[in-house]
mmCIF file with all atom_site columns, C-alpha atoms in Angstrom:
data_model
loop_
_atom_site.group_PDB
_atom_site.id
_atom_site.type_symbol
_atom_site.label_atom_id
_atom_site.label_alt_id
_atom_site.label_comp_id
_atom_site.label_asym_id
_atom_site.label_entity_id
_atom_site.label_seq_id
_atom_site.pdbx_PDB_ins_code
_atom_site.Cartn_x
_atom_site.Cartn_y
_atom_site.Cartn_z
_atom_site.occupancy
_atom_site.B_iso_or_equiv
_atom_site.pdbx_formal_charge
_atom_site.auth_seq_id
_atom_site.auth_comp_id
_atom_site.auth_asym_id
_atom_site.auth_atom_id
_atom_site.pdbx_PDB_model_num
ATOM 1  C CA . MET A 1 1  ? -22.362 1.803  -7.641  1.00 92.00 ? 1  MET A CA 1
ATOM 2  C CA . ILE A 1 2  ? -24.935 1.988  -10.405 1.00 91.00 ? 2  ILE A CA 1
ATOM 3  C CA . GLU A 1 3  ? -23.854 2.816  -13.957 1.00 92.00 ? 3  GLU A CA 1
ATOM 4  C CA . VAL A 1 4  ? -26.497 3.108  -16.658 1.00 88.00 ? 4  VAL A CA 1
ATOM 5  C CA . PRO A 1 5  ? -25.758 4.195  -20.234 1.00 91.00 ? 5  PRO A CA 1
ATOM 6  C CA . LEU A 1 6  ? -28.377 6.787  -21.267 1.00 90.00 ? 6  LEU A CA 1
ATOM 7  C CA . THR A 1 7  ? -28.925 9.202  -24.112 1.00 90.00 ? 7  THR A CA 1
ATOM 8  C CA . GLU A 1 8  ? -29.899 12.751 -23.137 1.00 90.00 ? 8  GLU A CA 1
ATOM 9  C CA . ASP A 1 9  ? -33.561 11.952 -23.883 1.00 88.00 ? 9  ASP A CA 1
ATOM 10 C CA . GLN A 1 10 ? -33.372 8.833  -21.741 1.00 87.00 ? 10 GLN A CA 1
ATOM 11 C CA . PHE A 1 11 ? -31.747 10.813 -18.912 1.00 88.00 ? 11 PHE A CA 1
ATOM 12 C CA . ALA A 1 12 ? -34.645 13.292 -19.044 1.00 86.00 ? 12 ALA A CA 1
ATOM 13 C CA . VAL A 1 13 ? -37.171 10.427 -18.884 1.00 82.00 ? 13 VAL A CA 1
ATOM 14 C CA . ALA A 1 14 ? -35.262 8.764  -16.037 1.00 80.00 ? 14 ALA A CA 1
ATOM 15 C CA . GLY A 1 15 ? -35.313 12.060 -14.145 1.00 82.00 ? 15 GLY A CA 1
ATOM 16 C CA . LYS A 1 16 ? -39.080 12.338 -14.544 1.00 81.00 ? 16 LYS A CA 1
ATOM 17 C CA . ARG A 1 17 ? -39.528 8.724  -13.517 1.00 77.00 ? 17 ARG A CA 1
ATOM 18 C CA . LEU A 1 18 ? -37.452 9.167  -10.367 1.00 77.00 ? 18 LEU A CA 1
ATOM 19 C CA . GLN A 1 19 ? -39.329 12.388 -9.576  1.00 81.00 ? 19 GLN A CA 1
ATOM 20 C CA . ALA A 1 20 ? -42.546 10.360 -9.472  1.00 79.00 ? 20 ALA A CA 1
ATOM 21 C CA . TYR A 1 21 ? -40.925 8.459  -6.586  1.00 76.00 ? 21 TYR A CA 1
ATOM 22 C CA . GLY A 1 22 ? -39.878 11.647 -4.790  1.00 80.00 ? 22 GLY A CA 1
ATOM 23 C CA . VAL A 1 23 ? -36.286 11.666 -6.035  1.00 80.00 ? 23 VAL A CA 1
ATOM 24 C CA . ASN A 1 24 ? -35.181 14.789 -7.902  1.00 82.00 ? 24 ASN A CA 1
ATOM 25 C CA . LEU A 1 25 ? -32.272 14.909 -10.324 1.00 81.00 ? 25 LEU A CA 1
ATOM 26 C CA . ALA A 1 26 ? -31.532 18.634 -10.349 1.00 80.00 ? 26 ALA A CA 1
ATOM 27 C CA . GLY A 1 27 ? -29.164 18.910 -13.285 1.00 87.00 ? 27 GLY A CA 1
ATOM 28 C CA . PRO A 1 28 ? -26.424 16.622 -14.537 1.00 93.00 ? 28 PRO A CA 1
ATOM 29 C CA . SER A 1 29 ? -24.854 16.077 -11.108 1.00 94.00 ? 29 SER A CA 1
ATOM 30 C CA . GLY A 1 30 ? -25.740 16.429 -7.480  1.00 93.00 ? 30 GLY A CA 1
ATOM 31 C CA . THR A 1 31 ? -27.032 14.655 -4.421  1.00 93.00 ? 31 THR A CA 1
ATOM 32 C CA . LEU A 1 32 ? -30.366 12.941 -3.983  1.00 89.00 ? 32 LEU A CA 1
ATOM 33 C CA . SER A 1 33 ? -32.054 11.709 -0.847  1.00 88.00 ? 33 SER A CA 1
ATOM 34 C CA . ARG A 1 34 ? -35.148 9.735  0.100   1.00 87.00 ? 34 ARG A CA 1
ATOM 35 C CA . SER A 1 35 ? -36.200 7.495  2.981   1.00 88.00 ? 35 SER A CA 1
ATOM 36 C CA . GLY A 1 36 ? -32.844 7.701  4.718   1.00 92.00 ? 36 GLY A CA 1
ATOM 37 C CA . VAL A 1 37 ? -30.855 6.912  1.577   1.00 92.00 ? 37 VAL A CA 1
ATOM 38 C CA . THR A 1 38 ? -28.465 9.531  0.224   1.00 94.00 ? 38 THR A CA 1
ATOM 39 C CA . ALA A 1 39 ? -26.606 9.207  -3.059  1.00 94.00 ? 39 ALA A CA 1
ATOM 40 C CA . ARG A 1 40 ? -24.387 11.228 -5.370  1.00 95.00 ? 40 ARG A CA 1
ATOM 41 C CA . TYR A 1 41 ? -25.143 11.115 -9.058  1.00 94.00 ? 41 TYR A CA 1
ATOM 42 C CA . ASN A 1 42 ? -23.403 12.296 -12.192 1.00 96.00 ? 42 ASN A CA 1
ATOM 43 C CA . TYR A 1 43 ? -24.524 12.235 -15.809 1.00 95.00 ? 43 TYR A CA 1
ATOM 44 C CA . ALA A 1 44 ? -21.700 12.724 -18.308 1.00 95.00 ? 44 ALA A CA 1
ATOM 45 C CA . ASN A 1 45 ? -20.752 11.222 -21.663 1.00 95.00 ? 45 ASN A CA 1
ATOM 46 C CA . ASN A 1 46 ? -24.067 9.363  -21.881 1.00 94.00 ? 46 ASN A CA 1
ATOM 47 C CA . LEU A 1 47 ? -23.500 7.535  -18.584 1.00 94.00 ? 47 LEU A CA 1
ATOM 48 C CA . LEU A 1 48 ? -25.502 8.004  -15.382 1.00 92.00 ? 48 LEU A CA 1
ATOM 49 C CA . THR A 1 49 ? -23.515 7.022  -12.311 1.00 94.00 ? 49 THR A CA 1
ATOM 50 C CA . ILE A 1 50 ? -25.159 6.786  -8.896  1.00 93.00 ? 50 ILE A CA 1
ATOM 51 C CA . GLU A 1 51 ? -23.188 6.090  -5.730  1.00 96.00 ? 51 GLU A CA 1
ATOM 52 C CA . ILE A 1 52 ? -24.995 5.428  -2.444  1.00 95.00 ? 52 ILE A CA 1
ATOM 53 C CA . ILE A 1 53 ? -23.175 7.355  0.284   1.00 96.00 ? 53 ILE A CA 1
ATOM 54 C CA . ASP A 1 54 ? -25.520 6.825  3.253   1.00 96.00 ? 54 ASP A CA 1
ATOM 55 C CA . LYS A 1 55 ? -28.292 4.356  4.046   1.00 95.00 ? 55 LYS A CA 1
ATOM 56 C CA . PRO A 1 56 ? -30.093 2.845  7.021   1.00 94.00 ? 56 PRO A CA 1
ATOM 57 C CA . PHE A 1 57 ? -28.044 -0.019 8.445   1.00 93.00 ? 57 PHE A CA 1
ATOM 58 C CA . PHE A 1 58 ? -30.891 -2.500 7.943   1.00 94.00 ? 58 PHE A CA 1
ATOM 59 C CA . MET A 1 59 ? -31.216 -1.857 4.184   1.00 93.00 ? 59 MET A CA 1
ATOM 60 C CA . PRO A 1 60 ? -28.843 -3.914 2.033   1.00 94.00 ? 60 PRO A CA 1
ATOM 61 C CA . LEU A 1 61 ? -26.935 -1.848 -0.510  1.00 94.00 ? 61 LEU A CA 1
ATOM 62 C CA . SER A 1 62 ? -27.784 -4.387 -3.215  1.00 94.00 ? 62 SER A CA 1
ATOM 63 C CA . THR A 1 63 ? -31.515 -3.894 -2.596  1.00 93.00 ? 63 THR A CA 1
ATOM 64 C CA . ILE A 1 64 ? -31.252 -0.112 -2.835  1.00 92.00 ? 64 ILE A CA 1
ATOM 65 C CA . GLU A 1 65 ? -29.204 -0.284 -6.035  1.00 93.00 ? 65 GLU A CA 1
ATOM 66 C CA . SER A 1 66 ? -31.576 -2.832 -7.560  1.00 91.00 ? 66 SER A CA 1
ATOM 67 C CA . GLN A 1 67 ? -34.617 -0.687 -6.801  1.00 87.00 ? 67 GLN A CA 1
ATOM 68 C CA . MET A 1 68 ? -32.965 2.453  -8.192  1.00 84.00 ? 68 MET A CA 1
ATOM 69 C CA . ARG A 1 69 ? -31.957 0.631  -11.371 1.00 86.00 ? 69 ARG A CA 1
ATOM 70 C CA . SER A 1 70 ? -35.534 -0.671 -11.696 1.00 83.00 ? 70 SER A CA 1
ATOM 71 C CA . TYR A 1 71 ? -36.976 2.861  -11.473 1.00 77.00 ? 71 TYR A CA 1
ATOM 72 C CA . ILE A 1 72 ? -34.611 4.068  -14.183 1.00 80.00 ? 72 ILE A CA 1
ATOM 73 C CA . GLN A 1 73 ? -35.160 1.124  -16.517 1.00 78.00 ? 73 GLN A CA 1
ATOM 74 C CA . LYS A 1 74 ? -38.939 1.309  -16.146 1.00 74.00 ? 74 LYS A CA 1
ATOM 75 C CA . GLY A 1 75 ? -38.773 4.871  -17.445 1.00 60.00 ? 75 GLY A CA 1
ATOM 76 C CA . LEU A 1 76 ? -36.655 3.777  -20.401 1.00 66.00 ? 76 LEU A CA 1
ATOM 77 C CA . THR A 1 77 ? -39.198 1.107  -21.300 1.00 60.00 ? 77 THR A CA 1
ATOM 78 C CA . GLU A 1 78 ? -41.872 3.800  -21.427 1.00 55.00 ? 78 GLU A CA 1
ATOM 79 C CA . LEU A 1 79 ? -39.689 5.929  -23.726 1.00 53.00 ? 79 LEU A CA 1
ATOM 80 C CA . ASP A 1 80 ? -39.383 3.053  -26.203 1.00 54.00 ? 80 ASP A CA 1
ATOM 81 C CA . ARG A 1 81 ? -43.161 2.564  -26.526 1.00 46.00 ? 81 ARG A CA 1
ATOM 82 C CA . PRO A 1 82 ? -44.836 3.961  -29.641 1.00 44.00 ? 82 PRO A CA 1
ATOM 83 C CA . ALA A 1 83 ? -46.900 7.093  -29.061 1.00 43.00 ? 83 ALA A CA 1
#
């Protein structure tokens, strides 16, 4: 399970970042799917939680979680840059 503390602004940026990879966060909670991976997500109390519920057998869960965390954190880095 992935847990990332995020402000509302950071959650919005993370959503845009994930959308660039074909993953849509439609609101504060829901299900997302891409390339055979399905996950539930919830954003509440400044915490984004993502739980992988289905994946191809050949893809390690740790790899999927690492990649997802990377997408989110890359977006946060962009938010912190001066305009």
